[in-house]
CSV table of C-alpha atoms and ligand atoms in Angstrom, one decimal:
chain,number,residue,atom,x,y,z
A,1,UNK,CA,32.7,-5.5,-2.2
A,2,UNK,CA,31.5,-8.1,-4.3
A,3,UNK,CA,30.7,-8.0,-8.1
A,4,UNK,CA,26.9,-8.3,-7.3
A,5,UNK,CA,27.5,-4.7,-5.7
A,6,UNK,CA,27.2,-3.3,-8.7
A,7,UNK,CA,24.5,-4.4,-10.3
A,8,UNK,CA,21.9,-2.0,-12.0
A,9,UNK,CA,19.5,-0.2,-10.0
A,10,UNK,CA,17.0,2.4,-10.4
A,11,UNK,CA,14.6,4.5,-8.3
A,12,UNK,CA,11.8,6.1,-9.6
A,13,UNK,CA,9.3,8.5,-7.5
A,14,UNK,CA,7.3,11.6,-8.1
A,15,UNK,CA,7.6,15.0,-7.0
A,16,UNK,CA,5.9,15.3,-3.3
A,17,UNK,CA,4.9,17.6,-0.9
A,18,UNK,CA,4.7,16.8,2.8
A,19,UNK,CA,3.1,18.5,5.6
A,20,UNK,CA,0.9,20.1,7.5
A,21,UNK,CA,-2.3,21.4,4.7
A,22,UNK,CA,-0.1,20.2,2.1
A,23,UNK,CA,-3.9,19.0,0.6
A,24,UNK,CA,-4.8,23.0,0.4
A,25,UNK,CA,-1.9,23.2,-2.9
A,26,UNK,CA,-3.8,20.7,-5.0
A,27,UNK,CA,-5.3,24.1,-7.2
A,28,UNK,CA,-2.4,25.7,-7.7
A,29,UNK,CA,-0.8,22.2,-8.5
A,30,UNK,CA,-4.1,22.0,-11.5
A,31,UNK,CA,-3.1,24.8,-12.9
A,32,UNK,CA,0.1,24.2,-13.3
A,33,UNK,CA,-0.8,21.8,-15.4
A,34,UNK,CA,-3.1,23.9,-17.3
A,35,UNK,CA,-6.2,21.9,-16.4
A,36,UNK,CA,-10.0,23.3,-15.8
A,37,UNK,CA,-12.0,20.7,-14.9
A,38,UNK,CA,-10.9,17.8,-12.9
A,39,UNK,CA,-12.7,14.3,-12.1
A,40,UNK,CA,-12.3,14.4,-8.4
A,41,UNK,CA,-12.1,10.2,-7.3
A,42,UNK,CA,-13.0,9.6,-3.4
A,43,UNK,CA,-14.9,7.6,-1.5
A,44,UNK,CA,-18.1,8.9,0.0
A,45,UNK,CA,-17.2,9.5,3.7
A,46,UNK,CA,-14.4,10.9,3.0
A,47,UNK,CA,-16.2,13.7,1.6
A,48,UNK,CA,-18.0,14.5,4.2
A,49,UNK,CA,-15.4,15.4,6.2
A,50,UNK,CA,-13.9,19.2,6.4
A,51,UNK,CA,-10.5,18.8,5.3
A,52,UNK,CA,-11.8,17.2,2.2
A,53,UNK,CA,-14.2,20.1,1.6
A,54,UNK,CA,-11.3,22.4,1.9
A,55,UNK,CA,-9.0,20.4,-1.0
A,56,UNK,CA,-12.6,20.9,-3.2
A,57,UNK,CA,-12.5,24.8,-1.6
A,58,UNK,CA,-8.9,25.0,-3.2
A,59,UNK,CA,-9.9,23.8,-6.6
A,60,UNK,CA,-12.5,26.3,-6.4
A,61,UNK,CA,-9.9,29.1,-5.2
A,62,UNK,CA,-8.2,28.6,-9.2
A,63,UNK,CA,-11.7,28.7,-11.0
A,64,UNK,CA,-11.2,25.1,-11.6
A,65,UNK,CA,-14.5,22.8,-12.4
A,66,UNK,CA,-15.0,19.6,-10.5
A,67,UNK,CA,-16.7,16.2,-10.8
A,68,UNK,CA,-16.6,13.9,-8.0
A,69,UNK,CA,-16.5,10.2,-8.7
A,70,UNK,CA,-17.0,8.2,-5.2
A,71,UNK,CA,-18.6,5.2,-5.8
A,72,UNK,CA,-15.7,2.8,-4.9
A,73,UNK,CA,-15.3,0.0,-3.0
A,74,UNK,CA,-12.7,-1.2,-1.0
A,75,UNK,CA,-11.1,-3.3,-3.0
A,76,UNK,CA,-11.6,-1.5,-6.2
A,77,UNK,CA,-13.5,-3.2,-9.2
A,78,UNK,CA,-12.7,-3.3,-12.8
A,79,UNK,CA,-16.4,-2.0,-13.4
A,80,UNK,CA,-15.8,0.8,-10.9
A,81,UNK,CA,-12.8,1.9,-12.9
A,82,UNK,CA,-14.9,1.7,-16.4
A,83,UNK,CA,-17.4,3.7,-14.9
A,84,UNK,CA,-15.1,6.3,-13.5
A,85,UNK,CA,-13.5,6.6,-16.8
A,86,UNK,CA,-17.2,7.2,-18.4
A,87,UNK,CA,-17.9,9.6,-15.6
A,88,UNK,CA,-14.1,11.2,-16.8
A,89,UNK,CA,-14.6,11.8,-20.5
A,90,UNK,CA,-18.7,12.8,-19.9
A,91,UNK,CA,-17.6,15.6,-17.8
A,92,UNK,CA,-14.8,16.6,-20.2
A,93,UNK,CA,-12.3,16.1,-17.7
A,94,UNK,CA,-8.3,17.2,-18.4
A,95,UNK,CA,-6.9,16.0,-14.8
A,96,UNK,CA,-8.0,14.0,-12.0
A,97,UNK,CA,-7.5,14.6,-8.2
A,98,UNK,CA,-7.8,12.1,-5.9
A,99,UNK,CA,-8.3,11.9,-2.2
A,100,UNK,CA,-8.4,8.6,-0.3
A,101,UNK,CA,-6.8,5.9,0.7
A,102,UNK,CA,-5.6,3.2,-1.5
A,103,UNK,CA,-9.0,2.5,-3.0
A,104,UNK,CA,-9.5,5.8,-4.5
A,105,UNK,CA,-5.8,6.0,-5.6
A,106,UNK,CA,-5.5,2.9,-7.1
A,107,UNK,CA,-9.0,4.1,-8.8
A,108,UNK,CA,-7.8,7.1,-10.1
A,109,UNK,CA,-4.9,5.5,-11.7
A,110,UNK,CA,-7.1,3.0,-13.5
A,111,UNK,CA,-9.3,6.2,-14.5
A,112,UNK,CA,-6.3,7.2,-16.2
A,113,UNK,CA,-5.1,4.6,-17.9
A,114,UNK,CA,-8.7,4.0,-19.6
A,115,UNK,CA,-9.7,7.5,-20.3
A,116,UNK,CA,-6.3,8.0,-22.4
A,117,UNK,CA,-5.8,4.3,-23.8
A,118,UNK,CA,-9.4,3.5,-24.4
A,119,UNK,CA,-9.3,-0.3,-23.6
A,120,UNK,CA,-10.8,-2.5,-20.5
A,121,UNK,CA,-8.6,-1.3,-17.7
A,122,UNK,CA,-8.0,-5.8,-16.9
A,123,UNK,CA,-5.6,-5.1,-21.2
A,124,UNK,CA,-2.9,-3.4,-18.6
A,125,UNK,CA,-2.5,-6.3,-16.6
A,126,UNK,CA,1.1,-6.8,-15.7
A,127,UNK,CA,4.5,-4.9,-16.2
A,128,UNK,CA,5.3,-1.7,-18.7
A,129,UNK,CA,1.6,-2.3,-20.4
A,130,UNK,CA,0.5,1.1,-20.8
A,131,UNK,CA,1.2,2.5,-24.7
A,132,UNK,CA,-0.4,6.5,-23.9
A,133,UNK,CA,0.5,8.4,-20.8
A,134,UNK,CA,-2.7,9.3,-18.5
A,135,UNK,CA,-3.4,12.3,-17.7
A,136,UNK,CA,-2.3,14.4,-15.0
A,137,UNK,CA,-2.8,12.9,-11.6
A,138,UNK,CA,-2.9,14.5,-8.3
A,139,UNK,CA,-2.7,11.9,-4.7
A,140,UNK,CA,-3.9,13.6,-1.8
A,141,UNK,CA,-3.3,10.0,0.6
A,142,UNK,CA,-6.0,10.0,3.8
A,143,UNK,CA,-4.7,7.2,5.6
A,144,UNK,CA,-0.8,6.4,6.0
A,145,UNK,CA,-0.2,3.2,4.8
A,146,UNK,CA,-0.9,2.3,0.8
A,147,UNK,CA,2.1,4.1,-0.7
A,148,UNK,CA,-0.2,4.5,-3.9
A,149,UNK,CA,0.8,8.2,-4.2
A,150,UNK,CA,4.4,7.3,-4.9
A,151,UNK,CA,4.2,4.1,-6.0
A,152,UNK,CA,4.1,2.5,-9.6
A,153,UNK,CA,1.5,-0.1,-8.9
A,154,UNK,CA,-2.1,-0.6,-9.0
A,155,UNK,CA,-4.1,-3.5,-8.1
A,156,UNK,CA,-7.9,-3.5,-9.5
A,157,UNK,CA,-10.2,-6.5,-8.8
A,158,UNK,CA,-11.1,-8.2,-11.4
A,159,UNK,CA,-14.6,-9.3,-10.4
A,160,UNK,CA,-15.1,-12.1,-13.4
A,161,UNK,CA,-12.4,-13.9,-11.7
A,162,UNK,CA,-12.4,-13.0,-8.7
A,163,UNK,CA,-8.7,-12.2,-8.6
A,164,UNK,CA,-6.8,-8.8,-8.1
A,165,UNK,CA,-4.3,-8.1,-11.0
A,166,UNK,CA,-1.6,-5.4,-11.3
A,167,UNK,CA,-0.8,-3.0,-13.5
A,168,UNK,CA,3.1,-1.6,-12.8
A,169,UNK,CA,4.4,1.0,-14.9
A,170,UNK,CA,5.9,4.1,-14.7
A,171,UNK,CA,3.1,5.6,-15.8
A,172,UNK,CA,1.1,4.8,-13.1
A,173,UNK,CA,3.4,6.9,-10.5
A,174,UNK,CA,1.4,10.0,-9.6
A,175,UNK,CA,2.6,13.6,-10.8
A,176,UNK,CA,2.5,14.9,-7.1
A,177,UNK,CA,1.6,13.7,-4.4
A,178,UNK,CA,0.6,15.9,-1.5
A,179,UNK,CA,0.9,14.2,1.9
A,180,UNK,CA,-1.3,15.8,4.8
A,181,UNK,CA,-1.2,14.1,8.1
A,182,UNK,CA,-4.6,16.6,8.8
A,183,UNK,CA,-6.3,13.9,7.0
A,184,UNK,CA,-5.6,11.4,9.3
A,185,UNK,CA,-6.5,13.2,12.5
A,186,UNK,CA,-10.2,11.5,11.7
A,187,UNK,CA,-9.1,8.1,10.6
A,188,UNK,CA,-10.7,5.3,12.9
A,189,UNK,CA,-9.0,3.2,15.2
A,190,UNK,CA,-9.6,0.4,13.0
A,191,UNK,CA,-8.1,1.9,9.6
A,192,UNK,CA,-5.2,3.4,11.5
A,193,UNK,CA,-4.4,-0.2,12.7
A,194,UNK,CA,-4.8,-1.7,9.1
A,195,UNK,CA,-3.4,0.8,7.2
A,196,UNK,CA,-0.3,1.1,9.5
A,197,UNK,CA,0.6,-2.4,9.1
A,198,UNK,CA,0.1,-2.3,5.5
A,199,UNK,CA,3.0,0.3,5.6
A,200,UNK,CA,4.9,-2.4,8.2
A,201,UNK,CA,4.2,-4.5,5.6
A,202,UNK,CA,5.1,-2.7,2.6
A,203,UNK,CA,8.5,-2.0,4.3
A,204,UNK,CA,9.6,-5.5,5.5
A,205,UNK,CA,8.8,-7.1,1.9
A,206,UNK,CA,10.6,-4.2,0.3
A,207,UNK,CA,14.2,-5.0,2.6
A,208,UNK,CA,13.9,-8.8,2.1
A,209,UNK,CA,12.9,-8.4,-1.7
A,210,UNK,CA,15.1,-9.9,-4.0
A,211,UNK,CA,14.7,-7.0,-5.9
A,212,UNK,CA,15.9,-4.5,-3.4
A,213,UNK,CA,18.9,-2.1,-3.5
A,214,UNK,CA,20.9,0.4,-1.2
A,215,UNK,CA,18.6,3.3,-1.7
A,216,UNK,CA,15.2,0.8,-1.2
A,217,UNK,CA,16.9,-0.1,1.6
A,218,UNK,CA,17.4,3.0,3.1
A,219,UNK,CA,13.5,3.9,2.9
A,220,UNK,CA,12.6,0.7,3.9
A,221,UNK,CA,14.2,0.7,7.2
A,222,UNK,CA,13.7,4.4,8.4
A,223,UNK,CA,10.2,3.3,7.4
A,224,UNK,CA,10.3,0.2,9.9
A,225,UNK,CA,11.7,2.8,12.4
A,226,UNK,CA,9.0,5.4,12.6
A,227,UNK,CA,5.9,3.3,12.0
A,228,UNK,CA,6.9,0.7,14.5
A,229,UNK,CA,7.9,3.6,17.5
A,230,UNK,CA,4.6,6.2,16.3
A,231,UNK,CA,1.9,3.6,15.1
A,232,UNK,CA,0.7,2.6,18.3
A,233,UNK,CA,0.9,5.9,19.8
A,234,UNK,CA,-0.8,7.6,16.6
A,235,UNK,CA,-3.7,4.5,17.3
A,236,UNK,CA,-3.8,5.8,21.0
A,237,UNK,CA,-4.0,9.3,20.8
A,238,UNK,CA,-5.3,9.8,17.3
A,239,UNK,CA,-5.5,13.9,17.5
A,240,UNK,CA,-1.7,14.3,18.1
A,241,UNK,CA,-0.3,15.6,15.0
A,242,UNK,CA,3.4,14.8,15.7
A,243,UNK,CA,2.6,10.8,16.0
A,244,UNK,CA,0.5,11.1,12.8
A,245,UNK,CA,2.7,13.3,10.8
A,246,UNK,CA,5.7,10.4,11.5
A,247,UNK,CA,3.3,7.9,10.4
A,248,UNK,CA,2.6,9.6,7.2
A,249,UNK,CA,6.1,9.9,6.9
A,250,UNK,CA,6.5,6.4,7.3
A,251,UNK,CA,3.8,4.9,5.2
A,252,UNK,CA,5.9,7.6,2.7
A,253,UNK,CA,9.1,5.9,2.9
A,254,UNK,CA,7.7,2.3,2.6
A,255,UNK,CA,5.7,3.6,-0.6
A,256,UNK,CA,9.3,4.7,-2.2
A,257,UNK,CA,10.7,1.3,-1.2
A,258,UNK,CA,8.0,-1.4,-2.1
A,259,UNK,CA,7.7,1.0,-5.4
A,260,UNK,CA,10.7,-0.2,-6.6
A,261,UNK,CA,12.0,-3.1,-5.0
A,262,UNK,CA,8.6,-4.7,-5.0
A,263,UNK,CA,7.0,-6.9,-2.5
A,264,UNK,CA,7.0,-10.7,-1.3
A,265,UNK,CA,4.5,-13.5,0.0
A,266,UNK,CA,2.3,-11.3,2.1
A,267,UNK,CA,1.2,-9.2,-0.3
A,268,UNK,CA,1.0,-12.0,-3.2
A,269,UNK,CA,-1.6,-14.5,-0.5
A,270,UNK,CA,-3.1,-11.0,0.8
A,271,UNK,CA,-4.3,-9.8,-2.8
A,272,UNK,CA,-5.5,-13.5,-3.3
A,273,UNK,CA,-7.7,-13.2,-0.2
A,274,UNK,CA,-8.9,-8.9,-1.5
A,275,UNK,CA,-9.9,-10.9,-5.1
A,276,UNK,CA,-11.5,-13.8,-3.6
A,277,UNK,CA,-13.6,-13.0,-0.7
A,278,UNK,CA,-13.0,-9.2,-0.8
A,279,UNK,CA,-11.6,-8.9,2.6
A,280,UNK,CA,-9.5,-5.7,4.3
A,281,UNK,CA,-6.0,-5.6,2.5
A,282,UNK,CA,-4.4,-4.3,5.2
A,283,UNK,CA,-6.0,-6.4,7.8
A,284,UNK,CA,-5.4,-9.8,5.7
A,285,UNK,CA,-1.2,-8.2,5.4
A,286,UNK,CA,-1.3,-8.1,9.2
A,287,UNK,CA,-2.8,-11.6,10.0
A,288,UNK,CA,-0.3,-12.9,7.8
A,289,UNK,CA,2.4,-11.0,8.5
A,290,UNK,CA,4.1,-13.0,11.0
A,291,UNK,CA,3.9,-17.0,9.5
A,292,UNK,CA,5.4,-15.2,5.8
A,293,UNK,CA,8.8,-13.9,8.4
A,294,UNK,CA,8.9,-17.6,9.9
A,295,UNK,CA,8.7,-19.1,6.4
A,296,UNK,CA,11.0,-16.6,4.6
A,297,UNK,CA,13.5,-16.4,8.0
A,298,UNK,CA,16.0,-19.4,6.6
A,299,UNK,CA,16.6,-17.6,3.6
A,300,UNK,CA,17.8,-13.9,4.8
A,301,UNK,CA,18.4,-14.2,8.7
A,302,UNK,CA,20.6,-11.2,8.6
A,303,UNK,CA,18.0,-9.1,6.5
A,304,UNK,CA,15.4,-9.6,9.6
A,305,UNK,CA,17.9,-9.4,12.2
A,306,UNK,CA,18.1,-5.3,10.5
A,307,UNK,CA,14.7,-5.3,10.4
A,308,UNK,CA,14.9,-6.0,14.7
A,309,UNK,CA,17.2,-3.4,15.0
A,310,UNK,CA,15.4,-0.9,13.5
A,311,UNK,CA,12.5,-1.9,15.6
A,312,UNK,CA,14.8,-1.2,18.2
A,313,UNK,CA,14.7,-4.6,19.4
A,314,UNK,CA,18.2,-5.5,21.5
A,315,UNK,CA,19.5,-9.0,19.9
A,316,UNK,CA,22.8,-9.4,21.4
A,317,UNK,CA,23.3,-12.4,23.2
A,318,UNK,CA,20.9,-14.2,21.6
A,319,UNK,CA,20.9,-17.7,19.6
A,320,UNK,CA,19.5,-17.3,15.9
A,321,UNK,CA,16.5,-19.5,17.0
A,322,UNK,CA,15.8,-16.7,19.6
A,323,UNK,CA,16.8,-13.9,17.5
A,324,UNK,CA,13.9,-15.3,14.9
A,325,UNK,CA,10.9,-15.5,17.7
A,326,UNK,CA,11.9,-12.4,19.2
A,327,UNK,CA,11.3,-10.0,15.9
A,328,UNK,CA,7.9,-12.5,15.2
A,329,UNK,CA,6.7,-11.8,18.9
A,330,UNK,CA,7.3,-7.9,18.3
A,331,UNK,CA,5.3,-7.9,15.4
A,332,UNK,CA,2.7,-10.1,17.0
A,333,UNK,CA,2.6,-8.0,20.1
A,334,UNK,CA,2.4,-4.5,18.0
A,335,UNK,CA,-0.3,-6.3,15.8
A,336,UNK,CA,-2.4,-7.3,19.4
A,337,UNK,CA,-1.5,-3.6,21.0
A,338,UNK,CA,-3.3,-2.2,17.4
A,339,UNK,CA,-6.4,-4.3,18.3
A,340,UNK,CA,-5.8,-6.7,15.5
A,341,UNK,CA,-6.7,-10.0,16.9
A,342,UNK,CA,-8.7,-11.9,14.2
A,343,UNK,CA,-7.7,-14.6,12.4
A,344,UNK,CA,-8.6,-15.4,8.8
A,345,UNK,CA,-11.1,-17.9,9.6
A,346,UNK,CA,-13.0,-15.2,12.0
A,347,UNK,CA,-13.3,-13.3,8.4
A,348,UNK,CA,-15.0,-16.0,6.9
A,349,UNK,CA,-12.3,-18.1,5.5
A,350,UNK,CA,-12.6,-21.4,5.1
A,351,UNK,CA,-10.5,-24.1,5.0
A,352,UNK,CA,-12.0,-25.9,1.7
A,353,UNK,CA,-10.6,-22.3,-0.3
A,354,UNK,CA,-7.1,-22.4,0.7
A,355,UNK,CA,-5.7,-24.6,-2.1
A,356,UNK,CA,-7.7,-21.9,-4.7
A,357,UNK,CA,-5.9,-18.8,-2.4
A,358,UNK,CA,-3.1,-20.3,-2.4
A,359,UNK,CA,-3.1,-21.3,-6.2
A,360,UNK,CA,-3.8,-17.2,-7.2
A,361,UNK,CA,-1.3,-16.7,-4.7
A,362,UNK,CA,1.2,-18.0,-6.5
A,363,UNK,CA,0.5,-16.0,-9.9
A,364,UNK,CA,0.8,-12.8,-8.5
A,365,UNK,CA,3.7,-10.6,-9.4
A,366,UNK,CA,4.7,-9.9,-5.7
A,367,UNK,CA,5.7,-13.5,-5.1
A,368,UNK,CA,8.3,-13.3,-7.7
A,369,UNK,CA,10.7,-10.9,-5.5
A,370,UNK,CA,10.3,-12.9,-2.4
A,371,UNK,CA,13.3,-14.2,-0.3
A,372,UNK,CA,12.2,-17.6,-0.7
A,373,UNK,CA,10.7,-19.4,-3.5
A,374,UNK,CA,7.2,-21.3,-1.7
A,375,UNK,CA,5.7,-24.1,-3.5
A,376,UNK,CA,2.0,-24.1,-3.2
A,377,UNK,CA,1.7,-26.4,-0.3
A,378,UNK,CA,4.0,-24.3,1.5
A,379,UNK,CA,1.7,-21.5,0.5
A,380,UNK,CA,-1.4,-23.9,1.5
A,381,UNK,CA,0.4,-24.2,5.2
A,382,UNK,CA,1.2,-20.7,5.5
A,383,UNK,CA,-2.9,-19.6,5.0
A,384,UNK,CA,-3.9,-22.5,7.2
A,385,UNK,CA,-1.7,-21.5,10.5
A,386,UNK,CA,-3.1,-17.9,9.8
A,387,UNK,CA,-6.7,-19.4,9.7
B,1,FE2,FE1,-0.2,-3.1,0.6
């Protein structure tokens, strides 16, 4: 064992509860907190499905008042955050609920931070920026792949300059999380796909993070597991509950992993692209997925080679050239199987804004923790091959 063994690590995550109706405890979990009247944040189709009726139905249940605050987009803005924190104290709100995917989350938390700080919600920018505590928070996640209920990050655009900043802190980590896979019986194809490889995403960056640690890894790779064995069958048979309980499950354990080993070079050039041109996060993560593991492969060979494994690739009798294509041309081949066959450029990127992607790329917090240092050419090439 070497000295590096023992180096200091910790691991923070909220309380959770996970399964089926889980959503249907988020009144009694209001009034343990004591609150009466919570700013519900969403996004507008979500509400009019019946499973998210049924979380408003609970609130109800407990005699708790409600305000819904949907207008998000998704990415979410800086002004969308100011006006959900208007929307907060105008409604006399003491906790907020919120039901969505990353967007709302991510939302929610900014919500927070500005109703009990009182500042612009771009003064948290960065790490351990938040004096006051928000208020209570409640993360009902409807799609399996941000990790926002557990996590200690949120990323808000900030539409002046077009870039997305973060905001880490402890005190962005949710109270409770209640993880339904009900939810994502009606997710499209198209989300599932996204969202699912955010989680892939999320997951791989954590294990080759130079910032993970034995109990990361442990998440990280029983996340790789489940989402790359139940993703595609949760895509092709969307109703089947087992498939999309294991993906909520695994877009779970990736959330406790990225959380708090952080991220790399994906998610550092894919929040560049959400700032810039306001593109799909999870659909920017999967086009770029595969070029970030050829670049970063030199530097942590053994690392990916895990990652195979728990893909359940077979690498024996392989060469390490072959061991590296054959864990890119998995993830390729799941991206294809999930429909996702774009390329940057078929989202309206253009050659003439890489060296300004690139550039924000390279000041956002996620590229610090990854396996290999880029410089911003190397960045440059790595947006060009996924154009
Ligand atoms: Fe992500």
């Amino acid at each position: 064992m070497t000295a590096g063994s023992f180096e200091l690590k910790k691991f923070v995550a909220p309380e959770f509860v996970i399964g089926t109706d889980a959503r249907l405890l988020a009144g009694r979990y209001v009034n343990n907190y004591h609150a009466q009247h919570v700013l519900v944040v969403t996004d507008s189709n979500i509400l009019k499905e019946r499973w998210a009726r049924d979380v408003i139905a609970s609130l109800d249940d407990e005699g708790i008042d409600c305000t819904i605050f949907s207008a998000i987009s998704q990415n979410p803005r800086d002004t969308e955050v100011m006006d959900g924190a208007a929307a907060y104290t105008d409604a006399g709100c003491d906790a907020i609920v919120a039901v969505g995917g990353g967007s709302p989350m991510d939302c929610a938390k900014g919500i927070g931070i500005v109703s009990s700080n009182g500042q612009d919600i771009l003064a948290f920018e960065g790490v351990d920026m938040i004096p006051v505590p928000p208020p209570p928070l409640i993360c009902i996640p409807t799609t399996a792949g941000t990790g926002a209920e557990v996590s200690q990050f949120a990323i808000i655009n900030d539409t002046a300059r077009k870039v997305k900043i973060a905001i880490i802190s402890k005190n962005v980590v949710p109270d409770i999380a209640l993880v339904d896979p009900i939810p994502l019986t009606t997710l499209p194809p198209e989300l599932t796909a996204h969202t699912g490889m955010d989680a892939i995403t999320h997951s791989i960056e954590a294990y080759v993070s130079n910032a993970s640690s034995p109990v990361t890894d442990i998440h990280a790779l029983e996340s790789i597991r489940l989402m790359t064995t139940r993703l595609a069958m949760a895509y092709h048979t969307p109703k089947a509950p087992e498939h999309r309980y294991q993906t909520m499950m695994g877009s779970l354990f990736a959330g406790l992993a990225f959380s708090n080993a952080s991220l790399g070079a994906v998610h550092a050039m894919a929040h560049s692209l959400g700032g810039f041109s306001d593109l799909p996060h999870g659909e920017c993560n999967a086009l770029l997925l595969e070029h970030v593991i050829a670049f970063n492969y030199p530097s942590c060979p053994k690392r990916y080679e895990e990652i195979g494994q728990a893909m359940g690739i077979d690498l024996s009798a392989r060469n390490h050239t072959e061991k590296k294509e054959t864990i890119i041309d998995s993830i390729r081949r799941l991206r294809e199987t999930l429909g996702v066959t774009t390329t940057l450029g078929d989202l309206g990127v253009t050659r003439n804004e890489i060296p300004r992607l690139a550039a924000n790329a390279m000041h956002d917090p996620c590229m610090a923790t990854n396996p290999r240092q880029p410089t911003r050419k190397d960045i440059e090439r790595i947006y060009e091959k996924a154009l």
